[in-house]
Amino acid sequence: MRDTTGCGPVFAEILASVGELTDVTVRKIAADESCYTESPLPPALLRDLVHANIEALLRKETGGRDVCEETARRAGRIKAEHGVPLPALLHAFRLGGMEIWEWAIARATTGEQADALLRRSTHFWAVLDRCSTAATEAYREVADDRERQEQVARRVTLLRVFDGSDDVRFGSAAGVQRALGLPERASFHVVAGELGRNGEDPLPGVAARLADADVASVWTTELGERLGLVAPAGEAGTAVVLRTVRQAATGRVGVSRPFGTLAAAPEAVRQARIALECVAPAGAGVHRYGSAPIDALVAAHAESAAELGANVLGPLLSGEGGDGALLDTLDAWFAADGSTAGAARRLHCHRNTVLYRIARITELTGRAPTRPVDAAELYVALRAHRLSGEAG
């Protein structure tokens, strides 16, 4: 295409000295951006990229084939692969553009060429902006792909930790923690959350919340549950984890006891899952393993607990005892430490009503809440029933 701007001879003269212009630009880039000397990008490859992009711009300005965006995308991909920061990539394009323009101004020796160059400036910088955009898009494609690969690698490593793989139990714990992005010196918790019916996250935004509290964590979603390995630092770590997880929870969530080595992670997963089952079905809340031993026992042996609940509480779940009032009274009685007045206040009824219902419970079940052994059976059966999520 014939040049009609009057700038053609100027850019053609620069093109004849593109090697010298490249060397000048590369020196300025290296001086302005220390990351180029620190990155694994070889100097020869940096020069090649600068040369290719400068040459592409100059050939376009002299009427040649437009390969500017293609060349810029190559630069974006390669710099992303070598870990050059995106701002440094864009700064290099700006430096290159300014160097070309300064050379053009210096070589515009006639008034006509200077006027033509001025008219061409908007177009030139628009082309450079388009190149920067193309390079950015290519850079982000590589960065996104790398992030996906890293996420897959972290997920595989995390699952090996949770499964207790030999390479985790007998390998370098520090290496595994680095691979997961966790600090080398920290205690750990496993957090388990039950996904909603439609796959809703039971802990939306929890990783960001924990990060805001200076707690590192890594997460995966498997077979209807969200599992996280959380690594708080300091003595207040457990309290921070529990507080943050409670703030995020929208479903049933369990938290393990703290542990100090990744080899203990499989046991912590078991604890977190049991703790999750200590939250009533269809409910929402966070339960810490060990905070309610009887609930944990019931959740760990759900089938036997359900059988106990049916055998002990059967008469209260059907017939004249099946309206739920007796079970609620039993709940209130235990919560009030066996105080009739305390249970009445909780139930918003007269204490005589509580006494009557306790008597009915004793009559129907053959067990008196006032007798320790009977009370133990009734309490365990009641917790089994509540945690089963059955009505009543």
Coordinates of C-alpha atoms in Angstrom, one line a residue:
M1 CA 0.0 0.0 0.0
R2 CA 1.5 3.4 -1.1
D3 CA 2.3 5.8 1.8
T4 CA 0.2 8.9 1.5
T5 CA 1.1 10.6 4.8
G6 CA 4.6 11.8 4.0
C7 CA 5.9 9.7 7.0
G8 CA 6.9 6.8 4.9
P9 CA 10.5 7.9 4.2
V10 CA 11.0 8.6 7.9
F11 CA 9.8 5.2 9.1
A12 CA 11.7 3.5 6.2
E13 CA 15.0 5.2 7.4
I14 CA 14.3 3.9 11.0
L15 CA 13.5 0.4 9.6
A16 CA 17.0 0.4 8.0
S17 CA 18.5 0.9 11.5
V18 CA 16.0 -1.4 13.3
G19 CA 18.9 -3.4 14.9
E20 CA 20.4 -0.3 16.5
L21 CA 16.9 0.9 17.6
T22 CA 16.3 -2.5 19.2
D23 CA 19.5 -2.4 21.2
V24 CA 18.8 1.1 22.5
T25 CA 15.2 0.0 23.5
V26 CA 16.4 -3.2 25.2
R27 CA 18.9 -1.2 27.3
K28 CA 16.2 1.2 28.4
I29 CA 13.8 -1.6 29.2
A30 CA 16.4 -3.4 31.3
A31 CA 17.3 -0.2 33.1
D32 CA 13.7 0.6 33.9
E33 CA 12.5 -2.9 34.8
S34 CA 14.7 -5.0 37.1
C35 CA 12.4 -8.0 36.7
Y36 CA 13.9 -8.6 33.2
T37 CA 17.3 -9.2 34.8
E38 CA 15.8 -11.3 37.5
S39 CA 13.4 -13.4 35.4
P40 CA 14.4 -16.6 33.5
L41 CA 13.7 -14.8 30.2
P42 CA 17.0 -15.0 28.3
P43 CA 18.4 -11.6 27.2
A44 CA 18.6 -12.9 23.6
L45 CA 15.0 -13.8 23.6
L46 CA 14.0 -10.4 25.1
R47 CA 15.9 -8.8 22.3
D48 CA 14.2 -11.0 19.7
L49 CA 10.8 -10.0 21.0
V50 CA 11.6 -6.3 21.1
H51 CA 13.1 -6.5 17.6
A52 CA 10.1 -8.3 16.2
N53 CA 7.6 -5.9 17.6
I54 CA 9.5 -2.8 16.6
E55 CA 10.0 -4.2 13.1
A56 CA 6.3 -5.1 12.8
L57 CA 5.3 -1.5 13.7
L58 CA 7.7 0.1 11.3
R59 CA 6.7 -2.2 8.4
K60 CA 3.0 -1.3 9.0
E61 CA 3.9 2.4 9.0
T62 CA 5.8 2.0 5.7
G63 CA 2.8 0.2 4.1
G64 CA 3.8 -3.4 4.7
R65 CA 1.7 -6.3 5.9
D66 CA 0.1 -5.7 9.4
V67 CA 1.4 -8.4 11.7
C68 CA 1.5 -6.1 14.8
E69 CA -1.1 -7.9 16.9
E70 CA 0.2 -11.4 16.0
T71 CA 3.7 -10.3 17.0
A72 CA 2.4 -8.7 20.2
R73 CA 0.5 -11.8 21.2
R74 CA 3.7 -13.8 20.9
A75 CA 5.5 -11.4 23.2
G76 CA 2.6 -11.6 25.7
R77 CA 2.7 -15.4 25.7
I78 CA 6.4 -15.8 26.1
K79 CA 6.7 -13.2 28.8
A80 CA 3.9 -14.8 30.7
E81 CA 5.6 -18.2 30.4
H82 CA 8.8 -16.7 31.8
G83 CA 7.1 -15.0 34.8
V84 CA 7.6 -11.4 33.6
P85 CA 4.9 -9.3 35.4
L86 CA 2.1 -7.9 33.2
P87 CA 2.9 -4.2 34.1
A88 CA 6.5 -4.8 32.9
L89 CA 5.2 -6.2 29.7
L90 CA 3.1 -3.1 29.1
H91 CA 5.8 -0.8 30.1
A92 CA 8.1 -2.4 27.5
F93 CA 5.5 -1.6 24.8
R94 CA 5.3 2.0 25.9
L95 CA 9.1 2.4 25.9
G96 CA 9.3 0.8 22.5
G97 CA 6.6 3.1 21.1
M98 CA 8.2 6.2 22.6
E99 CA 11.7 5.3 21.3
I100 CA 10.3 4.8 17.8
W101 CA 8.5 8.1 18.0
E102 CA 11.6 10.0 19.2
W103 CA 13.6 8.5 16.4
A104 CA 10.9 9.6 13.9
I105 CA 10.8 13.2 15.2
A106 CA 14.6 13.4 15.0
R107 CA 14.5 12.2 11.3
A108 CA 11.6 14.4 10.2
T109 CA 13.9 16.9 8.5
T110 CA 11.4 18.9 6.5
G111 CA 8.3 20.8 7.6
E112 CA 6.1 18.6 5.5
Q113 CA 7.4 15.5 7.2
A114 CA 7.0 17.1 10.6
D115 CA 3.4 18.0 9.8
A116 CA 2.7 14.6 8.4
L117 CA 4.2 13.0 11.5
L118 CA 1.9 15.1 13.7
R119 CA -1.1 14.0 11.8
R120 CA 0.0 10.4 12.0
S121 CA 0.5 10.4 15.8
T122 CA -3.0 9.5 16.7
H123 CA -3.0 6.6 14.4
F124 CA 0.4 5.4 15.5
W125 CA -0.5 5.4 19.2
A126 CA -3.8 3.7 18.5
V127 CA -1.9 0.9 16.8
L128 CA 0.5 0.6 19.7
D129 CA -2.5 0.5 22.1
R130 CA -4.0 -2.3 20.0
C131 CA -0.7 -4.2 20.3
S132 CA -0.6 -3.7 24.0
T133 CA -4.2 -5.1 24.3
A134 CA -3.3 -8.1 22.2
A135 CA -0.3 -8.8 24.3
T136 CA -2.3 -8.5 27.5
E137 CA -4.9 -10.9 26.2
A138 CA -2.3 -13.5 25.3
Y139 CA -0.5 -13.0 28.6
R140 CA -3.7 -13.5 30.6
E141 CA -4.6 -16.6 28.6
V142 CA -1.3 -18.2 29.6
A143 CA -1.6 -17.0 33.2
D144 CA -5.2 -18.4 33.4
D145 CA -4.1 -21.7 32.0
R146 CA -1.2 -21.9 34.5
E147 CA -3.6 -21.0 37.3
R148 CA -5.9 -23.8 36.3
Q149 CA -3.0 -26.3 36.1
E150 CA -1.8 -25.1 39.6
Q151 CA -5.3 -25.5 41.0
V152 CA -5.5 -29.1 39.6
A153 CA -2.1 -29.8 41.1
R154 CA -3.1 -28.4 44.5
R155 CA -6.3 -30.4 44.4
V156 CA -4.5 -33.6 43.7
T157 CA -2.0 -32.9 46.5
L158 CA -4.7 -32.0 48.9
L159 CA -6.6 -35.2 48.2
R160 CA -3.4 -37.1 48.8
V161 CA -3.0 -35.4 52.2
F162 CA -6.6 -36.2 53.1
D163 CA -6.2 -39.8 52.0
G164 CA -2.9 -40.2 53.9
S165 CA -0.9 -41.2 50.9
D166 CA 2.6 -42.6 51.7
D167 CA 4.4 -39.8 49.9
V168 CA 2.7 -37.4 52.3
R169 CA 3.1 -39.5 55.5
F170 CA 6.8 -40.3 54.8
G171 CA 7.8 -37.5 52.4
S172 CA 8.8 -33.9 53.0
A173 CA 5.9 -32.2 54.9
A174 CA 7.5 -28.8 54.2
G175 CA 7.5 -29.5 50.5
V176 CA 3.8 -30.5 50.6
Q177 CA 2.9 -27.4 52.5
R178 CA 4.7 -25.2 50.0
A179 CA 2.9 -26.9 47.2
L180 CA -0.4 -26.2 48.9
G181 CA 0.6 -22.6 49.6
L182 CA 0.5 -23.2 53.4
P183 CA 3.0 -21.8 55.9
E184 CA 5.7 -24.3 57.1
R185 CA 5.0 -23.5 60.7
A186 CA 1.4 -23.7 61.6
S187 CA -1.2 -25.9 63.2
F188 CA -4.0 -27.3 61.0
H189 CA -7.7 -27.9 61.0
V190 CA -9.9 -29.8 58.5
V191 CA -13.2 -28.2 57.7
A192 CA -16.0 -30.1 56.1
G193 CA -19.2 -28.5 54.7
E194 CA -22.2 -30.2 53.2
L195 CA -23.2 -28.9 49.8
G196 CA -26.8 -27.7 49.4
R197 CA -29.4 -29.7 47.4
N198 CA -28.5 -27.9 44.2
G199 CA -24.8 -27.9 44.9
E200 CA -24.7 -24.6 46.8
D201 CA -21.4 -23.9 48.6
P202 CA -22.0 -24.1 52.4
L203 CA -19.1 -21.7 52.9
P204 CA -19.2 -19.0 50.3
G205 CA -16.2 -16.8 50.3
V206 CA -14.6 -18.6 53.2
A207 CA -11.1 -18.7 51.7
A208 CA -11.1 -14.9 51.2
R209 CA -12.5 -14.4 54.7
L210 CA -9.7 -16.5 56.2
A211 CA -7.1 -14.8 54.1
D212 CA -8.3 -11.4 55.5
A213 CA -7.7 -12.9 58.9
D214 CA -4.2 -13.9 57.9
V215 CA -5.2 -17.6 57.8
A216 CA -4.0 -19.7 54.9
S217 CA -6.3 -22.4 53.5
V218 CA -6.8 -24.7 50.5
W219 CA -10.1 -26.2 49.4
T220 CA -11.6 -28.9 47.3
T221 CA -15.2 -30.0 46.5
E222 CA -15.7 -33.8 46.4
L223 CA -18.8 -36.0 46.4
G224 CA -21.3 -33.5 47.9
E225 CA -19.0 -31.9 50.4
R226 CA -16.5 -29.0 50.6
L227 CA -13.3 -29.9 52.3
G228 CA -10.7 -27.5 53.4
L229 CA -7.3 -27.7 55.1
V230 CA -6.8 -24.5 57.2
A231 CA -3.5 -23.4 58.7
P232 CA -3.9 -20.8 61.4
A233 CA -0.8 -19.4 63.0
G234 CA -0.4 -18.4 66.7
E235 CA -2.2 -19.3 69.9
A236 CA -5.5 -17.7 68.9
G237 CA -5.6 -19.6 65.6
T238 CA -8.4 -22.0 66.5
A239 CA -10.6 -19.2 67.7
V240 CA -10.0 -17.2 64.5
V241 CA -10.8 -20.2 62.4
L242 CA -14.1 -21.0 64.2
R243 CA -15.2 -17.4 64.2
T244 CA -14.5 -16.9 60.5
V245 CA -16.0 -20.2 59.5
R246 CA -19.2 -19.4 61.5
Q247 CA -19.5 -16.1 59.7
A248 CA -19.3 -17.8 56.3
A249 CA -21.4 -20.9 57.0
T250 CA -24.8 -21.2 55.2
G251 CA -25.1 -25.0 55.7
R252 CA -23.9 -27.8 57.9
V253 CA -20.2 -27.5 58.7
G254 CA -17.8 -29.5 60.9
V255 CA -14.4 -28.5 62.2
S256 CA -11.8 -31.0 63.4
R257 CA -9.5 -30.7 66.4
P258 CA -6.2 -28.9 65.7
F259 CA -3.3 -31.1 64.6
G260 CA 0.3 -30.4 64.1
T261 CA 1.4 -32.7 61.2
L262 CA -0.1 -33.5 57.8
A263 CA 0.2 -37.2 58.6
A264 CA -2.8 -36.7 61.0
A265 CA -5.0 -35.2 58.3
P266 CA -7.0 -38.4 57.5
E267 CA -8.1 -38.6 61.2
A268 CA -9.0 -34.9 61.1
V269 CA -11.1 -35.5 58.0
R270 CA -13.0 -38.2 60.0
Q271 CA -13.5 -35.8 62.9
A272 CA -14.7 -33.0 60.7
R273 CA -17.3 -35.3 59.0
I274 CA -18.5 -36.5 62.3
A275 CA -18.7 -32.9 63.6
L276 CA -20.8 -32.0 60.5
E277 CA -23.3 -34.7 61.4
C278 CA -23.6 -33.1 64.8
V279 CA -25.6 -30.3 63.1
A280 CA -29.2 -31.3 62.6
P281 CA -30.1 -32.1 58.9
A282 CA -31.6 -29.2 56.9
G283 CA -30.1 -26.9 59.5
A284 CA -27.1 -24.5 59.3
G285 CA -24.3 -24.1 61.7
V286 CA -20.8 -25.0 62.7
H287 CA -19.8 -27.8 65.1
R288 CA -16.4 -28.3 66.5
Y289 CA -15.3 -31.9 67.1
G290 CA -15.0 -32.7 70.8
S291 CA -17.3 -29.9 71.9
A292 CA -20.2 -32.3 72.4
P293 CA -18.9 -35.9 73.0
I294 CA -22.3 -37.6 73.1
D295 CA -23.4 -35.9 69.8
A296 CA -20.1 -37.1 68.3
L297 CA -20.7 -40.6 69.5
V298 CA -24.2 -40.6 68.1
A299 CA -23.0 -39.3 64.8
A300 CA -20.2 -41.8 64.5
H301 CA -22.5 -44.7 65.1
A302 CA -25.7 -43.4 63.4
E303 CA -27.3 -46.8 62.8
S304 CA -27.0 -48.0 66.4
A305 CA -28.0 -44.5 67.6
A306 CA -31.1 -44.5 65.5
E307 CA -32.1 -48.0 66.9
L308 CA -31.6 -46.7 70.4
G309 CA -33.7 -43.6 69.7
A310 CA -36.5 -45.7 68.3
N311 CA -36.5 -48.2 71.1
V312 CA -36.3 -45.7 73.9
L313 CA -38.4 -42.9 72.5
G314 CA -40.8 -44.9 70.4
P315 CA -43.8 -44.3 72.7
L316 CA -43.2 -40.5 72.6
L317 CA -43.1 -40.6 68.8
S318 CA -46.4 -42.1 68.1
G319 CA -49.9 -42.2 69.6
E320 CA -50.8 -39.8 72.3
G321 CA -47.2 -38.9 72.9
G322 CA -46.5 -38.1 69.3
D323 CA -47.3 -34.4 69.3
G324 CA -43.8 -33.3 70.0
A325 CA -44.6 -31.6 73.3
L326 CA -43.1 -34.3 75.4
L327 CA -39.9 -34.4 73.4
D328 CA -39.6 -30.6 73.7
T329 CA -40.2 -30.8 77.4
L330 CA -37.5 -33.5 77.7
D331 CA -35.1 -31.2 75.8
A332 CA -35.9 -28.3 78.0
W333 CA -35.5 -30.4 81.1
F334 CA -32.0 -31.5 80.2
A335 CA -31.1 -27.9 79.1
A336 CA -32.2 -26.6 82.5
D337 CA -30.2 -29.2 84.4
G338 CA -33.3 -30.9 85.6
S339 CA -34.9 -27.8 87.0
T340 CA -38.7 -27.8 86.6
A341 CA -38.9 -24.0 86.9
G342 CA -36.0 -23.6 84.4
A343 CA -37.7 -25.9 81.9
A344 CA -41.0 -24.0 82.4
R345 CA -39.3 -20.7 81.6
R346 CA -37.8 -22.2 78.4
L347 CA -41.1 -23.6 77.3
H348 CA -43.2 -20.5 78.4
C349 CA -45.6 -22.7 80.4
H350 CA -46.4 -23.4 84.1
R351 CA -44.1 -25.6 86.1
N352 CA -47.0 -27.9 86.8
T353 CA -47.3 -28.5 83.1
V354 CA -43.7 -29.6 83.1
L355 CA -44.2 -31.9 86.0
Y356 CA -47.2 -33.5 84.3
R357 CA -45.2 -34.0 81.1
I358 CA -42.2 -35.5 82.9
A359 CA -44.6 -37.9 84.6
R360 CA -46.1 -38.9 81.2
I361 CA -42.6 -39.4 79.8
T362 CA -41.8 -41.8 82.7
E363 CA -45.1 -43.6 82.2
L364 CA -44.7 -44.0 78.4
T365 CA -41.0 -44.9 78.2
G366 CA -40.6 -46.7 81.6
R367 CA -37.7 -44.4 82.2
A368 CA -37.6 -41.5 84.7
P369 CA -35.5 -38.5 83.8
T370 CA -34.8 -38.0 87.5
R371 CA -32.9 -41.4 87.7
P372 CA -29.3 -41.1 86.4
V373 CA -29.2 -44.3 84.3
D374 CA -32.6 -43.6 82.8
A375 CA -31.7 -40.0 82.2
A376 CA -28.5 -41.1 80.3
E377 CA -30.6 -43.4 78.0
L378 CA -33.2 -40.8 77.5
Y379 CA -30.6 -38.1 76.7
V380 CA -28.6 -40.2 74.2
A381 CA -31.9 -41.3 72.5
L382 CA -33.1 -37.7 72.3
R383 CA -29.8 -36.5 70.8
A384 CA -30.0 -39.4 68.3
H385 CA -33.5 -38.4 67.3
R386 CA -32.7 -34.8 67.0
L387 CA -29.6 -35.4 64.9
S388 CA -31.5 -37.8 62.6
G389 CA -33.7 -34.8 61.5
E390 CA -36.9 -36.7 61.9
A391 CA -40.0 -34.8 62.8
G392 CA -41.2 -34.7 66.4

